[in-house]
Amino acid sequence: MRRTKEDTQKTRKAILEAAERVFFDQGIARTTLEQIARAAGLTRGAIYWHFQNKVDLINAVHAEVHLPMEEVFFRILDGEDADALRRLEDHCAASFTQLHSDERSRRVYGILLLKCEYSEEMSGLIERLRASKERVTVELENFFQRLQKAGRIGNATPPRVLALGLYAFMLGLYSDYLRYPDLYRVPEDGEALIRHFFAPLKVGAKPAEGTT
């Protein structure tokens, strides 16, 4: 039984690795499960054993890379102490550096941001990405709202605008880097851009108690 479970996991891993390569080379719309099966050295039936369809497979590909960073991200958003904003800033900088240094991250985000064609077939994936954005921006809005109430950041900009702004900023940074990686010095440029985004948030924050 143990060997069967290990073999199942090994097959699933082979499918995901093959899917990443083929999706990246051909784009999602032009890729078939048959092509992925051949690239993995498996039958199409083996893919259907693990995944319902192509959207289910691309969701799994995304989760392999996205979930570890996402867990850290949402833990940070639970905080409202004096270091909460700095932790979010550092996390954004670290995620961009990881995008540069980790080939798998570049490949997966390249698929989602540059090679995900809008079509009826992809409607499930597109809706999932929309739901993910909504969750992230809502949690960010709540985070910035708590920091404003605590006097950790200035009140000049509404929390919702800050949330949408940070999401759009990071999405644009990722997309531009993936298109033109040779135009960036990493990690220097990524860190400088992210620090520049966060700097105005600290202006107008109330001094901590006991300071002048």
CSV table of C-alpha atoms in Angstrom, one decimal:
chain,number,residue,atom,x,y,z
A,1,MET,CA,0.0,0.0,0.0
A,2,ARG,CA,2.8,2.4,0.9
A,3,ARG,CA,4.5,1.8,-2.4
A,4,THR,CA,1.3,2.4,-4.3
A,5,LYS,CA,0.8,5.8,-2.6
A,6,GLU,CA,4.4,6.8,-3.4
A,7,ASP,CA,3.9,5.7,-7.0
A,8,THR,CA,0.7,7.8,-7.2
A,9,GLN,CA,2.5,10.9,-5.8
A,10,LYS,CA,5.4,10.3,-8.2
A,11,THR,CA,3.0,10.1,-11.2
A,12,ARG,CA,1.2,13.3,-10.1
A,13,LYS,CA,4.5,15.1,-9.8
A,14,ALA,CA,5.5,14.0,-13.3
A,15,ILE,CA,2.3,15.3,-14.7
A,16,LEU,CA,2.6,18.7,-13.0
A,17,GLU,CA,6.2,19.1,-14.2
A,18,ALA,CA,5.3,18.1,-17.8
A,19,ALA,CA,2.3,20.5,-17.7
A,20,GLU,CA,4.4,23.4,-16.6
A,21,ARG,CA,6.8,22.8,-19.5
A,22,VAL,CA,4.1,22.4,-22.2
A,23,PHE,CA,1.9,25.2,-21.0
A,24,PHE,CA,4.9,27.5,-20.9
A,25,ASP,CA,6.1,26.5,-24.4
A,26,GLN,CA,2.7,26.6,-26.1
A,27,GLY,CA,0.3,28.6,-24.0
A,28,ILE,CA,-2.7,27.1,-22.2
A,29,ALA,CA,-5.2,27.3,-25.0
A,30,ARG,CA,-3.0,25.4,-27.5
A,31,THR,CA,-2.1,22.7,-25.1
A,32,THR,CA,-4.0,19.4,-24.9
A,33,LEU,CA,-3.9,16.8,-22.2
A,34,GLU,CA,-2.6,14.3,-24.8
A,35,GLN,CA,0.4,16.5,-25.3
A,36,ILE,CA,1.0,16.7,-21.6
A,37,ALA,CA,0.6,12.9,-21.3
A,38,ARG,CA,3.3,12.4,-24.0
A,39,ALA,CA,5.6,14.9,-22.3
A,40,ALA,CA,5.2,13.0,-19.0
A,41,GLY,CA,5.7,9.6,-20.6
A,42,LEU,CA,2.2,8.6,-19.5
A,43,THR,CA,-1.2,7.9,-20.9
A,44,ARG,CA,-4.1,10.4,-21.0
A,45,GLY,CA,-5.9,8.1,-18.6
A,46,ALA,CA,-3.2,8.6,-16.0
A,47,ILE,CA,-3.9,12.3,-16.2
A,48,TYR,CA,-7.6,11.9,-15.7
A,49,TRP,CA,-6.9,9.7,-12.7
A,50,HIS,CA,-5.5,12.8,-11.0
A,51,PHE,CA,-7.2,15.8,-12.7
A,52,GLN,CA,-10.7,16.3,-14.1
A,53,ASN,CA,-9.7,18.6,-17.0
A,54,LYS,CA,-7.1,21.1,-18.1
A,55,VAL,CA,-8.4,23.9,-15.8
A,56,ASP,CA,-8.1,21.5,-12.8
A,57,LEU,CA,-4.5,20.8,-13.9
A,58,ILE,CA,-3.5,24.4,-14.3
A,59,ASN,CA,-5.0,25.2,-10.9
A,60,ALA,CA,-2.8,22.5,-9.4
A,61,VAL,CA,0.3,23.9,-11.2
A,62,HIS,CA,-0.5,27.3,-9.8
A,63,ALA,CA,-1.1,26.0,-6.3
A,64,GLU,CA,2.3,24.2,-6.2
A,65,VAL,CA,4.1,27.6,-6.4
A,66,HIS,CA,1.5,30.0,-5.0
A,67,LEU,CA,0.3,28.4,-1.8
A,68,PRO,CA,3.5,28.5,0.3
A,69,MET,CA,3.9,32.2,-0.3
A,70,GLU,CA,0.2,32.8,0.1
A,71,GLU,CA,0.2,31.2,3.6
A,72,VAL,CA,2.9,33.6,4.7
A,73,PHE,CA,1.1,36.5,3.2
A,74,PHE,CA,-2.2,36.0,5.0
A,75,ARG,CA,-0.4,35.4,8.3
A,76,ILE,CA,1.2,38.8,7.9
A,77,LEU,CA,-2.2,40.4,7.2
A,78,ASP,CA,-3.4,39.1,10.5
A,79,GLY,CA,-1.1,41.5,12.4
A,80,GLU,CA,-1.5,45.1,13.3
A,81,ASP,CA,1.5,45.7,15.5
A,82,ALA,CA,4.2,48.2,14.9
A,83,ASP,CA,6.2,45.9,12.6
A,84,ALA,CA,3.2,44.6,10.5
A,85,LEU,CA,3.7,47.0,7.6
A,86,ARG,CA,7.5,46.3,7.5
A,87,ARG,CA,6.7,42.6,7.4
A,88,LEU,CA,4.4,43.1,4.4
A,89,GLU,CA,6.9,45.3,2.7
A,90,ASP,CA,9.7,42.7,3.2
A,91,HIS,CA,7.4,39.9,2.0
A,92,CYS,CA,6.6,41.7,-1.2
A,93,ALA,CA,10.4,42.3,-1.8
A,94,ALA,CA,11.2,38.6,-1.0
A,95,SER,CA,8.5,37.4,-3.4
A,96,PHE,CA,9.9,39.4,-6.2
A,97,THR,CA,13.4,38.1,-5.5
A,98,GLN,CA,12.0,34.6,-5.5
A,99,LEU,CA,10.4,35.1,-8.8
A,100,HIS,CA,13.8,36.0,-10.2
A,101,SER,CA,15.8,33.2,-8.5
A,102,ASP,CA,13.4,30.3,-8.9
A,103,GLU,CA,12.9,29.0,-12.4
A,104,ARG,CA,9.7,27.2,-11.5
A,105,SER,CA,8.1,30.3,-10.2
A,106,ARG,CA,9.0,32.2,-13.3
A,107,ARG,CA,7.6,29.5,-15.5
A,108,VAL,CA,4.3,29.2,-13.6
A,109,TYR,CA,3.7,33.0,-13.3
A,110,GLY,CA,4.7,33.3,-16.9
A,111,ILE,CA,2.0,30.9,-17.8
A,112,LEU,CA,-0.7,32.7,-15.8
A,113,LEU,CA,0.3,36.3,-16.5
A,114,LEU,CA,1.5,36.0,-20.1
A,115,LYS,CA,0.1,32.8,-21.6
A,116,CYS,CA,-3.4,32.5,-20.3
A,117,GLU,CA,-5.7,33.3,-23.2
A,118,TYR,CA,-9.2,34.3,-22.4
A,119,SER,CA,-11.7,31.8,-23.7
A,120,GLU,CA,-14.8,29.8,-22.7
A,121,GLU,CA,-12.6,26.9,-21.8
A,122,MET,CA,-10.6,29.0,-19.4
A,123,SER,CA,-13.6,30.6,-17.7
A,124,GLY,CA,-13.2,28.4,-14.6
A,125,LEU,CA,-9.5,29.5,-14.2
A,126,ILE,CA,-10.3,33.1,-14.9
A,127,GLU,CA,-13.1,33.1,-12.3
A,128,ARG,CA,-10.7,31.4,-9.8
A,129,LEU,CA,-8.1,34.1,-10.3
A,130,ARG,CA,-10.8,36.8,-9.9
A,131,ALA,CA,-11.9,35.2,-6.6
A,132,SER,CA,-8.3,35.1,-5.5
A,133,LYS,CA,-7.8,38.8,-6.3
A,134,GLU,CA,-11.0,39.7,-4.4
A,135,ARG,CA,-9.9,37.8,-1.3
A,136,VAL,CA,-6.4,39.4,-1.4
A,137,THR,CA,-7.7,42.9,-1.8
A,138,VAL,CA,-10.4,42.5,0.9
A,139,GLU,CA,-7.8,41.2,3.4
A,140,LEU,CA,-5.4,44.0,2.4
A,141,GLU,CA,-8.2,46.6,2.9
A,142,ASN,CA,-8.9,45.3,6.3
A,143,PHE,CA,-5.2,45.2,7.1
A,144,PHE,CA,-4.7,48.9,6.1
A,145,GLN,CA,-7.8,49.9,7.9
A,146,ARG,CA,-6.6,48.4,11.1
A,147,LEU,CA,-3.2,50.1,10.7
A,148,GLN,CA,-4.8,53.5,10.1
A,149,LYS,CA,-7.0,53.1,13.2
A,150,ALA,CA,-4.0,52.2,15.2
A,151,GLY,CA,-2.0,55.2,13.9
A,152,ARG,CA,0.5,52.9,12.2
A,153,ILE,CA,0.1,54.6,8.8
A,154,GLY,CA,-1.3,57.9,7.6
A,155,ASN,CA,-5.0,58.4,6.8
A,156,ALA,CA,-4.7,60.4,3.6
A,157,THR,CA,-5.6,57.4,1.3
A,158,PRO,CA,-8.6,55.1,1.8
A,159,PRO,CA,-7.7,51.5,2.7
A,160,ARG,CA,-9.5,50.2,-0.3
A,161,VAL,CA,-7.4,52.3,-2.6
A,162,LEU,CA,-4.2,51.2,-0.8
A,163,ALA,CA,-5.3,47.6,-1.2
A,164,LEU,CA,-6.1,47.9,-4.9
A,165,GLY,CA,-2.9,49.9,-5.5
A,166,LEU,CA,-0.6,47.4,-3.9
A,167,TYR,CA,-2.2,44.5,-5.8
A,168,ALA,CA,-2.0,46.3,-9.1
A,169,PHE,CA,1.6,47.4,-8.4
A,170,MET,CA,2.8,43.9,-7.6
A,171,LEU,CA,0.9,42.4,-10.6
A,172,GLY,CA,2.4,45.0,-12.9
A,173,LEU,CA,5.9,44.4,-11.5
A,174,TYR,CA,5.7,40.7,-11.9
A,175,SER,CA,4.3,41.0,-15.5
A,176,ASP,CA,6.8,43.5,-16.6
A,177,TYR,CA,9.7,41.6,-15.2
A,178,LEU,CA,8.6,38.4,-16.9
A,179,ARG,CA,8.3,40.2,-20.2
A,180,TYR,CA,11.6,42.1,-19.9
A,181,PRO,CA,13.8,40.4,-17.3
A,182,ASP,CA,17.0,41.8,-18.9
A,183,LEU,CA,15.9,45.3,-18.0
A,184,TYR,CA,15.9,44.7,-14.3
A,185,ARG,CA,18.7,44.4,-11.8
A,186,VAL,CA,17.5,42.0,-9.2
A,187,PRO,CA,17.1,42.3,-6.2
A,188,GLU,CA,18.2,45.9,-6.2
A,189,ASP,CA,15.5,47.3,-8.6
A,190,GLY,CA,12.7,45.2,-7.1
A,191,GLU,CA,13.5,46.2,-3.6
A,192,ALA,CA,13.9,49.9,-4.5
A,193,LEU,CA,10.5,50.0,-6.3
A,194,ILE,CA,8.7,48.2,-3.5
A,195,ARG,CA,10.3,50.5,-0.8
A,196,HIS,CA,9.2,53.5,-2.9
A,197,PHE,CA,5.6,52.2,-2.9
A,198,PHE,CA,5.5,51.7,0.8
A,199,ALA,CA,7.3,54.9,1.8
A,200,PRO,CA,4.3,57.3,1.6
A,201,LEU,CA,2.3,55.0,3.8
A,202,LYS,CA,4.6,55.8,6.7
A,203,VAL,CA,4.2,59.5,6.3
A,204,GLY,CA,1.6,60.9,8.7
A,205,ALA,CA,1.7,57.9,11.1
A,206,LYS,CA,1.2,58.8,14.7
A,207,PRO,CA,4.4,58.6,16.9
A,208,ALA,CA,4.5,55.6,19.2
A,209,GLU,CA,3.6,56.3,22.8
A,210,GLY,CA,6.5,57.6,24.8
A,211,THR,CA,8.3,59.2,21.8
A,212,THR,CA,8.4,62.7,20.6
